PDB file of C-alpha atoms in Angstrom:
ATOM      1  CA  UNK A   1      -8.456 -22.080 -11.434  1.00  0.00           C
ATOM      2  CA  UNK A   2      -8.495 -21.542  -7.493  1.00  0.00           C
ATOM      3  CA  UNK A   3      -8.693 -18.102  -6.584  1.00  0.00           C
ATOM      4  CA  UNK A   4      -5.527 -16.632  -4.533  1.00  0.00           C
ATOM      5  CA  UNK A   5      -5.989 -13.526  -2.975  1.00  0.00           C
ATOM      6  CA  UNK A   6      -2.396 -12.597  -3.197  1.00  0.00           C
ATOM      7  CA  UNK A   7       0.488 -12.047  -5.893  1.00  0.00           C
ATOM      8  CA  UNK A   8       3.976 -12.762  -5.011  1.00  0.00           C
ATOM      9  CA  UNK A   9       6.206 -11.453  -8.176  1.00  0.00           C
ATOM     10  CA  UNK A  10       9.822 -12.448  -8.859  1.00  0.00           C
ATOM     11  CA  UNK A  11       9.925 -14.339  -5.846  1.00  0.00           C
ATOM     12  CA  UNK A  12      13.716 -15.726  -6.391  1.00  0.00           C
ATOM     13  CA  UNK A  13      14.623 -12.228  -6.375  1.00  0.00           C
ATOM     14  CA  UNK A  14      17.733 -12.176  -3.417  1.00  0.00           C
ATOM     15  CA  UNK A  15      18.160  -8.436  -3.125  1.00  0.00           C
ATOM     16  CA  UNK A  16      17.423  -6.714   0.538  1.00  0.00           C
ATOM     17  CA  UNK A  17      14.252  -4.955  -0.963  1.00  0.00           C
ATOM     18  CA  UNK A  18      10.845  -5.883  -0.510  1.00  0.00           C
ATOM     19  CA  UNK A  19       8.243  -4.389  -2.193  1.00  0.00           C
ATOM     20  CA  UNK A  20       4.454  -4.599  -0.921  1.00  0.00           C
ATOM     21  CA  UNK A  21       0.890  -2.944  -2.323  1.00  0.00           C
ATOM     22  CA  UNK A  22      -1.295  -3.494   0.109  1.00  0.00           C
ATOM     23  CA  UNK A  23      -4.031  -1.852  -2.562  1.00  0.00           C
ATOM     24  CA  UNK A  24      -3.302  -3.197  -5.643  1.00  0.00           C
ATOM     25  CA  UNK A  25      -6.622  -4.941  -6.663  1.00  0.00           C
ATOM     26  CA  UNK A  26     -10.395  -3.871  -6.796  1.00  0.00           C
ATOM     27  CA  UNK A  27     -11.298  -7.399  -7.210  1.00  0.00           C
ATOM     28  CA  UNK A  28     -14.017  -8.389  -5.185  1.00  0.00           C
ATOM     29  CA  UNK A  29     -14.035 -12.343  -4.969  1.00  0.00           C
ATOM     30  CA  UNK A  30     -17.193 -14.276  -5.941  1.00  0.00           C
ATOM     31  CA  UNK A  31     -17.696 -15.688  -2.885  1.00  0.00           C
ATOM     32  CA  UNK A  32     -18.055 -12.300  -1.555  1.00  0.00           C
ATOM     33  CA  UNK A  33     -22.058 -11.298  -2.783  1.00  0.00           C
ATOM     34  CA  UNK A  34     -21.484 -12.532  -5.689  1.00  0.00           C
ATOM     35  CA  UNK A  35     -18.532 -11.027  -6.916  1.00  0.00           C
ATOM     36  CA  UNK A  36     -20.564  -7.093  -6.069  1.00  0.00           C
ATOM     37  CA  UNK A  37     -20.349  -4.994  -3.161  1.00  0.00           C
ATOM     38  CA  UNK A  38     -23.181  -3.114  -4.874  1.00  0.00           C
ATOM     39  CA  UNK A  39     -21.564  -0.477  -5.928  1.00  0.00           C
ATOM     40  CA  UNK A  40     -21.191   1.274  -9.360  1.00  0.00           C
ATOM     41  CA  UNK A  41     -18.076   0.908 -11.915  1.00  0.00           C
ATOM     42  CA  UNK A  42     -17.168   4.194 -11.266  1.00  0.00           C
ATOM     43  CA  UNK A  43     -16.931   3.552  -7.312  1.00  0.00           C
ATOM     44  CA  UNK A  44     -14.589   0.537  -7.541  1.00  0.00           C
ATOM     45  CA  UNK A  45     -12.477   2.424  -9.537  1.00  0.00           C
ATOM     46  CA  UNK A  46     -12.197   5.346  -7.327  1.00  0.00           C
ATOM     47  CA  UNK A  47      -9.558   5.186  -4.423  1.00  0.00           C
ATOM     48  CA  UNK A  48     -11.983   4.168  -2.151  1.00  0.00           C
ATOM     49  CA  UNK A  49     -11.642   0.796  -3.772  1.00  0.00           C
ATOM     50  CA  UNK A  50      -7.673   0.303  -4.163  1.00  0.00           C
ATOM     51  CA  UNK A  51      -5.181   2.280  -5.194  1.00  0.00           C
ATOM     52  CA  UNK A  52      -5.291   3.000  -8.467  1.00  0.00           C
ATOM     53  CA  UNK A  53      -1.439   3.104  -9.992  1.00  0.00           C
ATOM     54  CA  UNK A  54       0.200   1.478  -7.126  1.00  0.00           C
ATOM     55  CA  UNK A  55       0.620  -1.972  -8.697  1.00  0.00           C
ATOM     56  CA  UNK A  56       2.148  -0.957 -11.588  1.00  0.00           C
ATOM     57  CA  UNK A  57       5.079   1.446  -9.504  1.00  0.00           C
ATOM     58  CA  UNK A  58       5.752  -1.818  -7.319  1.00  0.00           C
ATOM     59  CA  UNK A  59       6.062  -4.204 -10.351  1.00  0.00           C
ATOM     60  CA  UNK A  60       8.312  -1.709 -11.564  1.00  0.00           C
ATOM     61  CA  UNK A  61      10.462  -1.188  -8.428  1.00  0.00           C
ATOM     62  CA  UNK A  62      10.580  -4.354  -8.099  1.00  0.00           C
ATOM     63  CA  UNK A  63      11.811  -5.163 -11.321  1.00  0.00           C
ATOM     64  CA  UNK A  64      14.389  -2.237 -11.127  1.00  0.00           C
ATOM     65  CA  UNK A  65      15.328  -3.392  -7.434  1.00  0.00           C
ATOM     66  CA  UNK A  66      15.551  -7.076  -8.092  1.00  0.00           C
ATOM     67  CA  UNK A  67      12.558  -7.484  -5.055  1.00  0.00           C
ATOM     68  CA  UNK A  68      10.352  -9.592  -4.693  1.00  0.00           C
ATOM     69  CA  UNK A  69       6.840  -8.024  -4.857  1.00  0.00           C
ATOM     70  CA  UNK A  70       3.259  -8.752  -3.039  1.00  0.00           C
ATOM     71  CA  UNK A  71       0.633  -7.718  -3.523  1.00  0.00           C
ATOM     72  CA  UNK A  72      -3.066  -8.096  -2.853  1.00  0.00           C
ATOM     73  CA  UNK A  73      -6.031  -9.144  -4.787  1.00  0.00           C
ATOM     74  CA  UNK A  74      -9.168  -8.202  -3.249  1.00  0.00           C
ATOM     75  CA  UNK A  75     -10.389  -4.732  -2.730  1.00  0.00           C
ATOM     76  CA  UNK A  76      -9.616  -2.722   0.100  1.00  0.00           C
ATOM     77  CA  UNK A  77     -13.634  -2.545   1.155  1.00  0.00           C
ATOM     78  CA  UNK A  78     -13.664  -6.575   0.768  1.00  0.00           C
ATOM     79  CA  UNK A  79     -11.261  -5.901   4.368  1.00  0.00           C
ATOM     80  CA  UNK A  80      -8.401  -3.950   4.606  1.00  0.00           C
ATOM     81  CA  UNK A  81      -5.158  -5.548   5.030  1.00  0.00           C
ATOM     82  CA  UNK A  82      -3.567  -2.477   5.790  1.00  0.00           C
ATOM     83  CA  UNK A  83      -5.540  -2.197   9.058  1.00  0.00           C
ATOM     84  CA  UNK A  84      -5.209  -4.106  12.278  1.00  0.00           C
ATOM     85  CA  UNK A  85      -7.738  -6.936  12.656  1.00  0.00           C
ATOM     86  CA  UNK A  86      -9.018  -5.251  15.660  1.00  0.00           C
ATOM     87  CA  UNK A  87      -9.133  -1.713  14.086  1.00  0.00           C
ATOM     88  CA  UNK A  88     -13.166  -0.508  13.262  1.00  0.00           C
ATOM     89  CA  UNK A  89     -11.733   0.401   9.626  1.00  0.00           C
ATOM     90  CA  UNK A  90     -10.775  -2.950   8.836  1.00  0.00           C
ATOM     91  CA  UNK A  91     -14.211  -3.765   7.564  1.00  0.00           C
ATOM     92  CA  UNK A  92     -14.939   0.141   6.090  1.00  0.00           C
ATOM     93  CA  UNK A  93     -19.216   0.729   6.069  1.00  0.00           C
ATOM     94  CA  UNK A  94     -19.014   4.317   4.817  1.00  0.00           C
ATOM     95  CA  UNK A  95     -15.592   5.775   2.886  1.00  0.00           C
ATOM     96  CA  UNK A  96     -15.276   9.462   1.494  1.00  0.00           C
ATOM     97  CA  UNK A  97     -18.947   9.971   1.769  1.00  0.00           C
ATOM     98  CA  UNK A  98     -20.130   6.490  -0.381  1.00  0.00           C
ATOM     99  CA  UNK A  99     -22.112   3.672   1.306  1.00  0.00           C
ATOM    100  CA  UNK A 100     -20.650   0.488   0.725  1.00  0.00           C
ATOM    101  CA  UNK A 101     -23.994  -2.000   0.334  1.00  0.00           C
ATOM    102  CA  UNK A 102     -23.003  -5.352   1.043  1.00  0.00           C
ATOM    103  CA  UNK A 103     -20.680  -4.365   3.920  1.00  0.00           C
ATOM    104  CA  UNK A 104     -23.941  -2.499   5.721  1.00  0.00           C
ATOM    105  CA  UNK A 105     -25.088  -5.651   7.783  1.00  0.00           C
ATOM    106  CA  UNK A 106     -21.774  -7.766   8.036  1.00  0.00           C
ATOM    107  CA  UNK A 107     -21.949  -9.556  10.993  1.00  0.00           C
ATOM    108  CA  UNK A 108     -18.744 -11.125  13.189  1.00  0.00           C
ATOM    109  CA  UNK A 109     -18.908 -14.413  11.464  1.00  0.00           C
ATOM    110  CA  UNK A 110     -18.552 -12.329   7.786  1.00  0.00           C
ATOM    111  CA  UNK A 111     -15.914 -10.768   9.617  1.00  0.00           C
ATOM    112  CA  UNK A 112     -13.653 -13.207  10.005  1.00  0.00           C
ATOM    113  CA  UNK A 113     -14.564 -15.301   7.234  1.00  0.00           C
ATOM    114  CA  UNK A 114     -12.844 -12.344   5.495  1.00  0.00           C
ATOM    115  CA  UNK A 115     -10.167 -12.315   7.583  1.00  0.00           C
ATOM    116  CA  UNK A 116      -9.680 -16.121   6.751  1.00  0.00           C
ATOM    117  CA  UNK A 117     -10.145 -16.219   3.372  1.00  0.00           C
ATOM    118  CA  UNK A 118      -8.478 -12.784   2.654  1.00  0.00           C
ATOM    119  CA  UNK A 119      -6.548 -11.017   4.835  1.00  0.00           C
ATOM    120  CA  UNK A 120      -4.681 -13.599   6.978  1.00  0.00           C
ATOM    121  CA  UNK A 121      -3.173 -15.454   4.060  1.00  0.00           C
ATOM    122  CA  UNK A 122      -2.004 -12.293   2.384  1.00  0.00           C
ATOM    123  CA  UNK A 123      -0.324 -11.632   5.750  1.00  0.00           C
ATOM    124  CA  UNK A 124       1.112 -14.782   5.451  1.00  0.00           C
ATOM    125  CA  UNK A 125       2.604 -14.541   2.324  1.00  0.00           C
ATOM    126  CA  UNK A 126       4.457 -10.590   3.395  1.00  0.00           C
ATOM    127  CA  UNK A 127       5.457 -12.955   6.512  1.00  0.00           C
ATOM    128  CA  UNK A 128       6.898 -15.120   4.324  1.00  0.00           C
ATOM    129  CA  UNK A 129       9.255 -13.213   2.010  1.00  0.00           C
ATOM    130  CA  UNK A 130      10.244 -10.574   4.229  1.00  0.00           C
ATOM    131  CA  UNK A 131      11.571 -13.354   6.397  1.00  0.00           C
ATOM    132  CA  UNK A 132      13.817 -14.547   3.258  1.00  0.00           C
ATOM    133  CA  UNK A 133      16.281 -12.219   4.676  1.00  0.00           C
ATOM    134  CA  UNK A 134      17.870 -11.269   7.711  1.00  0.00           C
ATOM    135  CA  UNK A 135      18.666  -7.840   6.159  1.00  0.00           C
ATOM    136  CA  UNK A 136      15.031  -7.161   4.423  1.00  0.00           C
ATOM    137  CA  UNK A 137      13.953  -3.373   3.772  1.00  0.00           C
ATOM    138  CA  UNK A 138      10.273  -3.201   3.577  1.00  0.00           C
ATOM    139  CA  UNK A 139       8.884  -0.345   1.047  1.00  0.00           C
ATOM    140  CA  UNK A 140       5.548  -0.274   0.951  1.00  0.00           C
ATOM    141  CA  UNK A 141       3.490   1.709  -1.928  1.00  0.00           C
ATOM    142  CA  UNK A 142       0.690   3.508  -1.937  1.00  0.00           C
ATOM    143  CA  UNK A 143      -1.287   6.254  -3.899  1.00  0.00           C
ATOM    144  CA  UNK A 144      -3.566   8.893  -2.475  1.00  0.00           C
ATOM    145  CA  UNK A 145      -6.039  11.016  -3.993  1.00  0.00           C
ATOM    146  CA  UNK A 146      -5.349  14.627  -4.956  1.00  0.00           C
ATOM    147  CA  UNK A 147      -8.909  15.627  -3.381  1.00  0.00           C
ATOM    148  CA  UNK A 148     -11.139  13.930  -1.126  1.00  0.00           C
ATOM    149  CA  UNK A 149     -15.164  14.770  -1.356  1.00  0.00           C
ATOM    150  CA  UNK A 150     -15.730  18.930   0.135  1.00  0.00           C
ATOM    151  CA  UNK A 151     -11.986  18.870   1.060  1.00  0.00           C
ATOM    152  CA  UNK A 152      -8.939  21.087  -0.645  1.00  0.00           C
ATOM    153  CA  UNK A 153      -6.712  19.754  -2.868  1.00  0.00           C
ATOM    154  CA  UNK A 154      -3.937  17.872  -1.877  1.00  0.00           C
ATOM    155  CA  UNK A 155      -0.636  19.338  -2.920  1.00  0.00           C
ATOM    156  CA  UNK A 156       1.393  17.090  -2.699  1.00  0.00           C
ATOM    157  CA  UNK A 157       3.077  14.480  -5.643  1.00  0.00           C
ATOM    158  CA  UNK A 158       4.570  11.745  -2.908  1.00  0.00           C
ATOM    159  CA  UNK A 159       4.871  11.265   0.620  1.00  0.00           C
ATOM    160  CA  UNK A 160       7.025   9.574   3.064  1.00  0.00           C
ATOM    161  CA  UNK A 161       5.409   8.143   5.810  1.00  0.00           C
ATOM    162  CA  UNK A 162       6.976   6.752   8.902  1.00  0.00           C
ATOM    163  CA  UNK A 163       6.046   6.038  12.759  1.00  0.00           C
ATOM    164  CA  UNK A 164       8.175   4.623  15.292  1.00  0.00           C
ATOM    165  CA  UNK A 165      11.313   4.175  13.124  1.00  0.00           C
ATOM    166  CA  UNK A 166      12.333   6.588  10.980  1.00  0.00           C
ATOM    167  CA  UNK A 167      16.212   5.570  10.174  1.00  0.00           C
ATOM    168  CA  UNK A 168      15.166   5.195   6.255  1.00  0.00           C
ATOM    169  CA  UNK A 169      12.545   7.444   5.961  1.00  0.00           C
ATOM    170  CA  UNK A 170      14.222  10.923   7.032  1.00  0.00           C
ATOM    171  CA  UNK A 171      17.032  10.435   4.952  1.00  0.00           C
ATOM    172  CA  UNK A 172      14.435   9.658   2.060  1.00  0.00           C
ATOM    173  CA  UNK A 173      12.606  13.390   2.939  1.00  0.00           C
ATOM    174  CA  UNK A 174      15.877  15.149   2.169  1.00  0.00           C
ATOM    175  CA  UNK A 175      16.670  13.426  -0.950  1.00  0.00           C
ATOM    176  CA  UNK A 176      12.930  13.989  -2.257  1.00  0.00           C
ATOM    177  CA  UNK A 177      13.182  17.550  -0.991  1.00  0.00           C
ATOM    178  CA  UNK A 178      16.531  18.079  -2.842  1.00  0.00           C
ATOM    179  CA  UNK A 179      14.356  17.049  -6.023  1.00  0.00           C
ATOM    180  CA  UNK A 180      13.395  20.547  -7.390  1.00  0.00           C
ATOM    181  CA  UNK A 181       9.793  19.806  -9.020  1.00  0.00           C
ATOM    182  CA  UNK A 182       8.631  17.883  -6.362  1.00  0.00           C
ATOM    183  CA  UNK A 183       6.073  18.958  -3.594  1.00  0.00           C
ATOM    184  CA  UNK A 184       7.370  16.408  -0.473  1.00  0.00           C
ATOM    185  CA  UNK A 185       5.021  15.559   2.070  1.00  0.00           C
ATOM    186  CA  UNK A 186       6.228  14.095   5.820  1.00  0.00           C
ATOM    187  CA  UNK A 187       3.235  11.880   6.598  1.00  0.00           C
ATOM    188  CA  UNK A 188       0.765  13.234   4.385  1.00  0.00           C
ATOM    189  CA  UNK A 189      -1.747  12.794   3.578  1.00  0.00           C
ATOM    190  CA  UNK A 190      -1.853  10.196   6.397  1.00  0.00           C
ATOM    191  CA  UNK A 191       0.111  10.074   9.551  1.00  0.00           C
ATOM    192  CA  UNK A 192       2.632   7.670  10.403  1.00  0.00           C
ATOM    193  CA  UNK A 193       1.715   4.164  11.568  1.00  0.00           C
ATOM    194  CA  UNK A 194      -1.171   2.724  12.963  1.00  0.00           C
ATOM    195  CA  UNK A 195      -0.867  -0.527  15.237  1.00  0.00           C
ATOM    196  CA  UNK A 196      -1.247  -3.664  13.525  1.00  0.00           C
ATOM    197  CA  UNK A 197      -1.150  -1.765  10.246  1.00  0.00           C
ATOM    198  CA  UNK A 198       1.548  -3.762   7.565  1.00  0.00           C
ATOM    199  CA  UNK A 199       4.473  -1.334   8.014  1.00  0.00           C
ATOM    200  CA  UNK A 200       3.828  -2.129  11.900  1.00  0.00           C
ATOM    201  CA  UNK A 201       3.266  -5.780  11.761  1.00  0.00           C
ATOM    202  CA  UNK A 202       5.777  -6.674   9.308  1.00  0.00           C
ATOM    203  CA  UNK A 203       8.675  -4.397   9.619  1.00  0.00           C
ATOM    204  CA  UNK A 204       9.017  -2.258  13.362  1.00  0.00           C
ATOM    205  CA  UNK A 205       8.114  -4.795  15.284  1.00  0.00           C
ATOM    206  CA  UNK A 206      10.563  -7.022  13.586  1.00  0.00           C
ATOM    207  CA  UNK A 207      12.792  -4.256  13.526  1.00  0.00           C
ATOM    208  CA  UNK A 208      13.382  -4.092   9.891  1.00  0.00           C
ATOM    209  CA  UNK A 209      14.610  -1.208   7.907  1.00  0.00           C
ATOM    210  CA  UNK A 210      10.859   0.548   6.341  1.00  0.00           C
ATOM    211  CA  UNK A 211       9.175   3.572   4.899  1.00  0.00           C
ATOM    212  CA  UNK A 212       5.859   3.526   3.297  1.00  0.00           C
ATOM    213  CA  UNK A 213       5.587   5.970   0.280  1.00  0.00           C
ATOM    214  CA  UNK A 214       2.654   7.243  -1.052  1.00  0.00           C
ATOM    215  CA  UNK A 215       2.088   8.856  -4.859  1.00  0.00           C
ATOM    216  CA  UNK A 216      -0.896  10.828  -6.048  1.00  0.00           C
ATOM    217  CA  UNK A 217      -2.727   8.711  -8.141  1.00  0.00           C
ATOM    218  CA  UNK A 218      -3.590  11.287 -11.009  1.00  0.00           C
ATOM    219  CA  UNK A 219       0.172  11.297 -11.541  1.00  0.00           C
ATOM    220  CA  UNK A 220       0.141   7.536 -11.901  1.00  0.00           C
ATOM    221  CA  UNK A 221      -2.538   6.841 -14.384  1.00  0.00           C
ATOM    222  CA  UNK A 222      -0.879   5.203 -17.545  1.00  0.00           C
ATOM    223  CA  UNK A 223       1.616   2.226 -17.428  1.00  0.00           C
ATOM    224  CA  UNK A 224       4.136   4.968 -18.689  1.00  0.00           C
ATOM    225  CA  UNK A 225       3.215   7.058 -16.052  1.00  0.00           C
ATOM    226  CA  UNK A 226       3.652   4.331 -13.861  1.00  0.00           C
ATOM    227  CA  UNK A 227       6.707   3.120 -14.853  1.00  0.00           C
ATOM    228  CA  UNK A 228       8.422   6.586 -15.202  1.00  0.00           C
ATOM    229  CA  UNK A 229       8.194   7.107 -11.339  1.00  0.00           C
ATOM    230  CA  UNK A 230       9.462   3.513 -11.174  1.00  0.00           C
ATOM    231  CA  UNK A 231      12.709   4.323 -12.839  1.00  0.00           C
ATOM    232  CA  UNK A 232      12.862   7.768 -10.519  1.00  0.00           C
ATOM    233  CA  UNK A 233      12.494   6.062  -7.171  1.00  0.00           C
ATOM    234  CA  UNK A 234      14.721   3.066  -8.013  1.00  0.00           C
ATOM    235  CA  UNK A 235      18.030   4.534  -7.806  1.00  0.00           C
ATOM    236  CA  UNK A 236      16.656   7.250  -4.840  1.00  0.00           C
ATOM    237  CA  UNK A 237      16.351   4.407  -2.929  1.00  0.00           C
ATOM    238  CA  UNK A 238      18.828   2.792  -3.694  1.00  0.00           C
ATOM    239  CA  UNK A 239      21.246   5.491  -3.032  1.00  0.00           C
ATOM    240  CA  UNK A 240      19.493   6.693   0.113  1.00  0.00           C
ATOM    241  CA  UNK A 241      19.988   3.389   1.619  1.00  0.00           C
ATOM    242  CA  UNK A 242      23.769   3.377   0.476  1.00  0.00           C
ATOM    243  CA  UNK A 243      24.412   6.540   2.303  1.00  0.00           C
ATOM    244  CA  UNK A 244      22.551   5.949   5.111  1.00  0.00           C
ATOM    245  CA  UNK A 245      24.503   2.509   5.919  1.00  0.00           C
ATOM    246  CA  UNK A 246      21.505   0.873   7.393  1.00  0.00           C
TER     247      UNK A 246
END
């Protein structure tokens, strides 16, 4: 069976909503040092690998949505396609404070092998369906970790993250906020957009209606888990875009 490194889910879906996870996978492909980046189980499953629970909110949204859904299938330290090609943390060395072995003495030509074989047809396929429509809205998912090594504790349970285009993001922030047992964050843990990133690439330079949202990952552990903040987001979205007319 030939190896894909992207999912495309419920791609006859026609609704406006596209759903991406840019970190859904902490498969590293065999052609990639043997299938190893030399690290330990317990490193590929950490965040610095993927993120952990975000596949199983965007098959859910997507589901509840009627969206299409992509999503990668090679770790994040195989290369990052949340990252520019051009950005230094597309290829990531050193993460939270872990060496990552078989990226220590990648050359170019590893590079964009990579990039090739990876990245650029993953690209290609978020090209693809968001292009279905003329009237797409991009959500991309995300989860974060509540604490990174020798920092504090994050506090928050999801954040909104926007850059350059905020039309569906601020209108998300007050309907989260209005939720009482919910601790909000406006781009955190990360800020905004970076160039080239997906949200860039794929939906404000195209001009398309975005956010990115990002959920702590202990709160996203179990399918049930996973599916719970599924069925919670679903109709917030949906709503928020109905009042916001976009």
């Amino acid at each position: 069976m030939t190896y894909l490194p992207f999912h495309v889910l419920g791609e006859e879906r026609d609704s406006r909503w596209l759903i991406t996870c840019d970190h859904a996978s902490n498969t590293v492909p065999p052609d990639v040092n043997g299938g190893s980046l030399g690290l330990p189980a317990e490193d590929m499953a950490r965040h610095i690998a993927w993120d952990p629970g975000a596949a199983g909110v965007s098959i859910g949204l997507g589901e509840l949505l009627g969206a299409p859904v992509v999503m990668s299938d090679f770790s994040r330290l195989v290369i990052d396609p949340n990252r520019g090609e051009d950005d230094p943390t597309v290829l990531m060395k050193l993460y939270d404070g872990t060496i990552i072995p078989a990226n220590r003495h990648v050359d170019d030509a590893e590079k964009e092998r990579r990039l090739n074989a990876y990245y650029r047809p993953y690209h290609g396929a978020v090209a693809r369906m968001a292009a279905r429509r003329d009237d797409t809205v991009y959500v991309a998912i995300h989860s974060f970790t509540r604490q990174l090594r020798g920092r504090e504790p994050r506090p928050w349970h999801i954040g909104v993250l926007y850059g350059k285009d905020d039309r569906f993001a601020q209108p998300l922030l007050r309907r989260l906020h209005a939720e009482p047992d919910l601790c909000v964050g406006e781009n955190e843990p990360y800020g905004g957009h970076l160039d080239g990133d997906s949200v860039d690439r794929h939906a404000i330079r195209p001009g398309r209606v975005n956010v990115l949202v990002e959920l702590r990952n202990d709160l996203i552990r179990t399918d049930a888990q996973q599916w719970a903040w599924a069925e919670r987001l679903a109709p917030i979205l949906e709503e928020v875009l109905d009042a916001a007319q976009l």
